[in-house]
Amino acid sequence: MNLHETFPLYISNSLTRQKEVFNPINPGHVGLYVCGPTVYSYVHLGNVRTFLTFDVLYRYLRFIGYKVRYVRNITDVGHLVDDADSGEDKIAKKARLENLEPMEVVQMYTNDFHEVLRTFNFIDPSIEPSATGHIIEQIEMVKRILDNGFAYEVNGSVYFDVLKFQSAKGGYGELSGRVLEDLISNTRELDGQDEKRNSLDFAIWKKAEAGHIMKWPSPWGMGFPGWHLECSVMSTKYLGETFDIHGGGMDLKFPHHECEIAQSVAADGQKPVNYWMHSNMLTVNGQKMSKSLGNSFSPRELITGDHALLNRGYGPMTVRFFMLQSHYSSTLDFSNDALEAAEKGYKRLMNALASLHKLEYKAAASDDKLNAEVQELLNDLLRNLSDDLNTAKAIADLFELSSKINSFANGQLNLGSLSEETFTLLKDRFTRIITEVLGLLPEQSNENSVTDDLVKLFIELRQDARKNKDFATSDKIRDDLAKIGVTLKDGPEGTSFSLN
Ligand code: AMP
Ligand code: ZN
């Protein structure tokens, strides 16, 4: 029996605004699509929060027994500077300013994105498609929308006809809770130069003006796809016309995701997504962290502490812990105090994990109440994660379990009074939820841990030498280690070491 049968997953669906039991289209299999970054600059810590939400969702879906196809795209064309249909392409602009090929910009920031993901221990998606790799499919989708009468061509550009779509199919505005009439009255008047029939219409294909670098031939002339189109195309291609879960940051609900829905319905007549999930914003003094507001910093700055907003550097695992302490649907305000507290909490949890693995189980008279208590906490952990991925409550459960583990370690509670079955479950679930689901690892680089292991090996060899009264060897080990900056200190508990 799979864990998702015992602990069914509930998701707060942004589309219906209800918490719904998750029911995948193909039992046991999940299609998950998440909007990836626009690779024209370094990712900041706000971006990390959104990708973390879906990393943990992916991990948890797998943990409870689903097979998941996780698609997260790279936006490398079509995202314009003002997020709408005018202005320069973000990537082309960067290329112009830095005198680089657009694909050089794309490669540079894609590499950086991947490095950040590794630093924060994210799992790679199953497929990472790019918009420029799917131009043909995007042209095909524009054709289907045109054929179905929901778009019009003007002077080499193709626009989606929102009003026509709304009167024929309806539903535009449902995801973001906007009313079409309000949207119309809130948008600027079209000026005489505008090619659109209505200011709400959006480009699905744009004509490349003279000097525009990133362009492709199409039935409407040289041009490039509109930003919203790529996600509709790539999710359909890899997950089907209707798939299970679509995720992204809250700020993408409108217009990006609203337009994705309209495009899919217009092209293929199907609602593309059953469950929409949106991760809320990381804020600084209550304001969204963003490049343009100048209140953002990169993960690298966070680790070195080299930024005006930071008192010092913090490790990536501390940041994971900090973010997972709040529910993904709430805003999360950054502060040095919160990070310091998170660092302490994270260490407390990792110490409990280390203690758990040192415990040696020996059965004694059973304590039924204690057994039931530990079992209940272990079940709560999964109930809370299955309750719309409530990592905040799951961490509270892990702390309660940590107190029990510490009591077993210091002898206040007798470990043997747990049944062997409960102890095995405690060890397995506590470890796997922390490392596999929350993705928290000991905050130590591999390099350090290899050094530590090597020094420990020398300490053991030195002890053997001393036992054999081979003092020449034991002194040589101590002196040679000292020469390379490793000081050994003998004490009643054995030999410890410090690195200079
Ligand atoms: P972008 O590269 O701007 O398209 O953003 C990549 C992802 O990060 C999107 O899903 C955004 O919604 C998300 N994002 C941007 N700013 C923040 C923030 N301050 N907090 C959380 N997520 C964010
Ligand atoms: Zn998208």
PDB file of N, CA and C and ligand atoms in Angstrom, residues 34-40 43-51 54 75 79 90 227 247-252 257 279-283 287-290, ligand 1:
ATOM      1  N   VAL A  34       6.198  23.538 -13.741  1.00  0.00           N
ATOM      2  CA  VAL A  34       6.504  24.747 -12.976  1.00  0.00           C
ATOM      3  C   VAL A  34       7.208  25.751 -13.892  1.00  0.00           C
ATOM      4  N   CYS A  35       6.746  27.006 -13.846  1.00  0.00           N
ATOM      5  CA  CYS A  35       7.384  28.048 -14.659  1.00  0.00           C
ATOM      6  C   CYS A  35       8.798  28.287 -14.135  1.00  0.00           C
ATOM      7  N   GLY A  36       9.754  28.184 -15.018  1.00  0.00           N
ATOM      8  CA  GLY A  36      11.154  28.368 -14.623  1.00  0.00           C
ATOM      9  C   GLY A  36      11.586  29.822 -14.776  1.00  0.00           C
ATOM     10  N   PRO A  37      12.877  30.064 -14.631  1.00  0.00           N
ATOM     11  CA  PRO A  37      13.351  31.452 -14.639  1.00  0.00           C
ATOM     12  C   PRO A  37      13.517  32.012 -16.055  1.00  0.00           C
ATOM     13  N   THR A  38      13.467  33.336 -16.138  1.00  0.00           N
ATOM     14  CA  THR A  38      13.881  34.009 -17.365  1.00  0.00           C
ATOM     15  C   THR A  38      15.366  34.283 -17.190  1.00  0.00           C
ATOM     16  N   VAL A  39      16.178  33.681 -18.056  1.00  0.00           N
ATOM     17  CA  VAL A  39      17.615  33.658 -17.778  1.00  0.00           C
ATOM     18  C   VAL A  39      18.342  34.874 -18.373  1.00  0.00           C
ATOM     19  N   TYR A  40      18.029  36.042 -17.799  1.00  0.00           N
ATOM     20  CA  TYR A  40      18.694  37.266 -18.263  1.00  0.00           C
ATOM     21  C   TYR A  40      19.492  37.912 -17.140  1.00  0.00           C
ATOM     22  N   VAL A  43      19.573  34.728 -10.416  1.00  0.00           N
ATOM     23  CA  VAL A  43      18.373  34.539  -9.606  1.00  0.00           C
ATOM     24  C   VAL A  43      18.614  35.174  -8.239  1.00  0.00           C
ATOM     25  N   HIS A  44      17.528  35.640  -7.615  1.00  0.00           N
ATOM     26  CA  HIS A  44      17.672  36.187  -6.267  1.00  0.00           C
ATOM     27  C   HIS A  44      16.959  35.262  -5.278  1.00  0.00           C
ATOM     28  N   LEU A  45      17.026  35.632  -3.996  1.00  0.00           N
ATOM     29  CA  LEU A  45      16.521  34.721  -2.982  1.00  0.00           C
ATOM     30  C   LEU A  45      15.003  34.515  -3.078  1.00  0.00           C
ATOM     31  N   GLY A  46      14.299  35.514  -3.612  1.00  0.00           N
ATOM     32  CA  GLY A  46      12.852  35.376  -3.819  1.00  0.00           C
ATOM     33  C   GLY A  46      12.561  34.248  -4.799  1.00  0.00           C
ATOM     34  N   ASN A  47      13.290  34.218  -5.905  1.00  0.00           N
ATOM     35  CA  ASN A  47      13.113  33.132  -6.882  1.00  0.00           C
ATOM     36  C   ASN A  47      13.346  31.781  -6.199  1.00  0.00           C
ATOM     37  N   VAL A  48      14.368  31.744  -5.344  1.00  0.00           N
ATOM     38  CA  VAL A  48      14.706  30.481  -4.659  1.00  0.00           C
ATOM     39  C   VAL A  48      13.504  29.977  -3.865  1.00  0.00           C
ATOM     40  N   ARG A  49      12.755  30.896  -3.244  1.00  0.00           N
ATOM     41  CA  ARG A  49      11.614  30.457  -2.434  1.00  0.00           C
ATOM     42  C   ARG A  49      10.598  29.705  -3.298  1.00  0.00           C
ATOM     43  N   THR A  50      10.282  30.278  -4.457  1.00  0.00           N
ATOM     44  CA  THR A  50       9.291  29.621  -5.314  1.00  0.00           C
ATOM     45  C   THR A  50       9.787  28.257  -5.776  1.00  0.00           C
ATOM     46  N   PHE A  51      11.040  28.180  -6.208  1.00  0.00           N
ATOM     47  CA  PHE A  51      11.540  26.885  -6.680  1.00  0.00           C
ATOM     48  C   PHE A  51      11.632  25.869  -5.539  1.00  0.00           C
ATOM     49  N   PHE A  54       8.283  24.038  -4.909  1.00  0.00           N
ATOM     50  CA  PHE A  54       7.967  22.945  -5.827  1.00  0.00           C
ATOM     51  C   PHE A  54       8.990  21.814  -5.755  1.00  0.00           C
ATOM     52  N   THR A  75      13.013  30.070 -19.638  1.00  0.00           N
ATOM     53  CA  THR A  75      12.516  31.097 -20.555  1.00  0.00           C
ATOM     54  C   THR A  75      13.711  31.819 -21.157  1.00  0.00           C
ATOM     55  N   HIS A  79      10.178  37.064 -23.250  1.00  0.00           N
ATOM     56  CA  HIS A  79       9.755  37.774 -22.041  1.00  0.00           C
ATOM     57  C   HIS A  79      10.231  39.220 -22.177  1.00  0.00           C
ATOM     58  N   LYS A  90      13.928  40.822 -22.683  1.00  0.00           N
ATOM     59  CA  LYS A  90      14.848  40.968 -21.540  1.00  0.00           C
ATOM     60  C   LYS A  90      16.240  40.433 -21.871  1.00  0.00           C
ATOM     61  N   TRP A 227       5.358  35.647 -24.693  1.00  0.00           N
ATOM     62  CA  TRP A 227       5.889  35.014 -23.481  1.00  0.00           C
ATOM     63  C   TRP A 227       4.994  33.882 -22.962  1.00  0.00           C
ATOM     64  N   GLY A 247       2.506  24.876 -11.273  1.00  0.00           N
ATOM     65  CA  GLY A 247       2.956  25.752 -10.198  1.00  0.00           C
ATOM     66  C   GLY A 247       3.719  26.958 -10.700  1.00  0.00           C
ATOM     67  N   GLY A 248       3.884  27.911  -9.804  1.00  0.00           N
ATOM     68  CA  GLY A 248       4.669  29.108 -10.106  1.00  0.00           C
ATOM     69  C   GLY A 248       4.493  30.101  -8.968  1.00  0.00           C
ATOM     70  N   GLY A 249       5.184  31.208  -9.053  1.00  0.00           N
ATOM     71  CA  GLY A 249       5.037  32.255  -8.037  1.00  0.00           C
ATOM     72  C   GLY A 249       3.689  32.943  -8.189  1.00  0.00           C
ATOM     73  N   MET A 250       3.204  33.483  -7.062  1.00  0.00           N
ATOM     74  CA  MET A 250       1.902  34.166  -7.029  1.00  0.00           C
ATOM     75  C   MET A 250       1.812  35.279  -8.068  1.00  0.00           C
ATOM     76  N   ASP A 251       2.946  35.941  -8.322  1.00  0.00           N
ATOM     77  CA  ASP A 251       2.933  37.077  -9.254  1.00  0.00           C
ATOM     78  C   ASP A 251       2.717  36.635 -10.710  1.00  0.00           C
ATOM     79  N   LEU A 252       2.726  35.323 -10.948  1.00  0.00           N
ATOM     80  CA  LEU A 252       2.511  34.853 -12.330  1.00  0.00           C
ATOM     81  C   LEU A 252       1.043  34.537 -12.627  1.00  0.00           C
ATOM     82  N   HIS A 257      -0.475  33.104 -16.153  1.00  0.00           N
ATOM     83  CA  HIS A 257      -1.217  31.836 -16.081  1.00  0.00           C
ATOM     84  C   HIS A 257      -2.639  31.965 -16.623  1.00  0.00           C
ATOM     85  N   SER A 279       2.995  29.842  -5.102  1.00  0.00           N
ATOM     86  CA  SER A 279       3.826  30.058  -3.928  1.00  0.00           C
ATOM     87  C   SER A 279       3.885  31.566  -3.669  1.00  0.00           C
ATOM     88  N   ASN A 280       3.789  31.921  -2.386  1.00  0.00           N
ATOM     89  CA  ASN A 280       3.743  33.353  -2.093  1.00  0.00           C
ATOM     90  C   ASN A 280       5.142  33.982  -2.066  1.00  0.00           C
ATOM     91  N   MET A 281       5.163  35.285  -1.948  1.00  0.00           N
ATOM     92  CA  MET A 281       6.389  36.048  -2.166  1.00  0.00           C
ATOM     93  C   MET A 281       7.291  36.127  -0.934  1.00  0.00           C
ATOM     94  N   LEU A 282       8.584  36.152  -1.187  1.00  0.00           N
ATOM     95  CA  LEU A 282       9.549  36.532  -0.160  1.00  0.00           C
ATOM     96  C   LEU A 282       9.600  38.054  -0.175  1.00  0.00           C
ATOM     97  N   THR A 283       9.439  38.645   1.005  1.00  0.00           N
ATOM     98  CA  THR A 283       9.392  40.109   1.056  1.00  0.00           C
ATOM     99  C   THR A 283      10.557  40.647   1.906  1.00  0.00           C
ATOM    100  N   GLN A 287       7.850  44.388   1.421  1.00  0.00           N
ATOM    101  CA  GLN A 287       7.799  44.626  -0.024  1.00  0.00           C
ATOM    102  C   GLN A 287       8.367  43.425  -0.757  1.00  0.00           C
ATOM    103  N   LYS A 288       7.738  43.049  -1.872  1.00  0.00           N
ATOM    104  CA  LYS A 288       8.224  41.910  -2.651  1.00  0.00           C
ATOM    105  C   LYS A 288       9.715  42.067  -2.974  1.00  0.00           C
ATOM    106  N   MET A 289      10.490  41.007  -2.746  1.00  0.00           N
ATOM    107  CA  MET A 289      11.894  41.077  -3.150  1.00  0.00           C
ATOM    108  C   MET A 289      11.954  41.029  -4.667  1.00  0.00           C
ATOM    109  N   SER A 290      12.561  42.016  -5.271  1.00  0.00           N
ATOM    110  CA  SER A 290      12.657  41.997  -6.734  1.00  0.00           C
ATOM    111  C   SER A 290      13.849  42.826  -7.196  1.00  0.00           C
TER     112      SER A 290
HETATM  113  P1  AMP B   1      11.293  35.210 -13.179  1.00  0.00           P
HETATM  114  O1  AMP B   1      12.659  34.750 -13.557  1.00  0.00           O
HETATM  115  O2  AMP B   1      11.199  36.658 -12.860  1.00  0.00           O
HETATM  116  O3  AMP B   1      10.247  34.775 -14.199  1.00  0.00           O
HETATM  117  O4  AMP B   1      10.912  34.490 -11.802  1.00  0.00           O
HETATM  118  C1  AMP B   1      11.089  33.120 -11.561  1.00  0.00           C
HETATM  119  C2  AMP B   1      10.130  32.664 -10.485  1.00  0.00           C
HETATM  120  O5  AMP B   1      10.400  33.318  -9.242  1.00  0.00           O
HETATM  121  C3  AMP B   1       8.656  32.955 -10.807  1.00  0.00           C
HETATM  122  O6  AMP B   1       7.871  31.814 -10.474  1.00  0.00           O
HETATM  123  C4  AMP B   1       8.320  34.123  -9.902  1.00  0.00           C
HETATM  124  O7  AMP B   1       6.958  34.120  -9.539  1.00  0.00           O
HETATM  125  C5  AMP B   1       9.188  33.844  -8.690  1.00  0.00           C
HETATM  126  N1  AMP B   1       9.491  35.043  -7.875  1.00  0.00           N
HETATM  127  C6  AMP B   1       9.931  36.258  -8.291  1.00  0.00           C
HETATM  128  N2  AMP B   1      10.091  37.111  -7.237  1.00  0.00           N
HETATM  129  C7  AMP B   1       9.757  36.408  -6.125  1.00  0.00           C
HETATM  130  C8  AMP B   1       9.717  36.709  -4.706  1.00  0.00           C
HETATM  131  N3  AMP B   1      10.066  37.895  -4.225  1.00  0.00           N
HETATM  132  N4  AMP B   1       9.313  35.723  -3.861  1.00  0.00           N
HETATM  133  C9  AMP B   1       8.958  34.498  -4.327  1.00  0.00           C
HETATM  134  N5  AMP B   1       8.973  34.153  -5.639  1.00  0.00           N
HETATM  135  C10 AMP B   1       9.374  35.084  -6.534  1.00  0.00           C
END
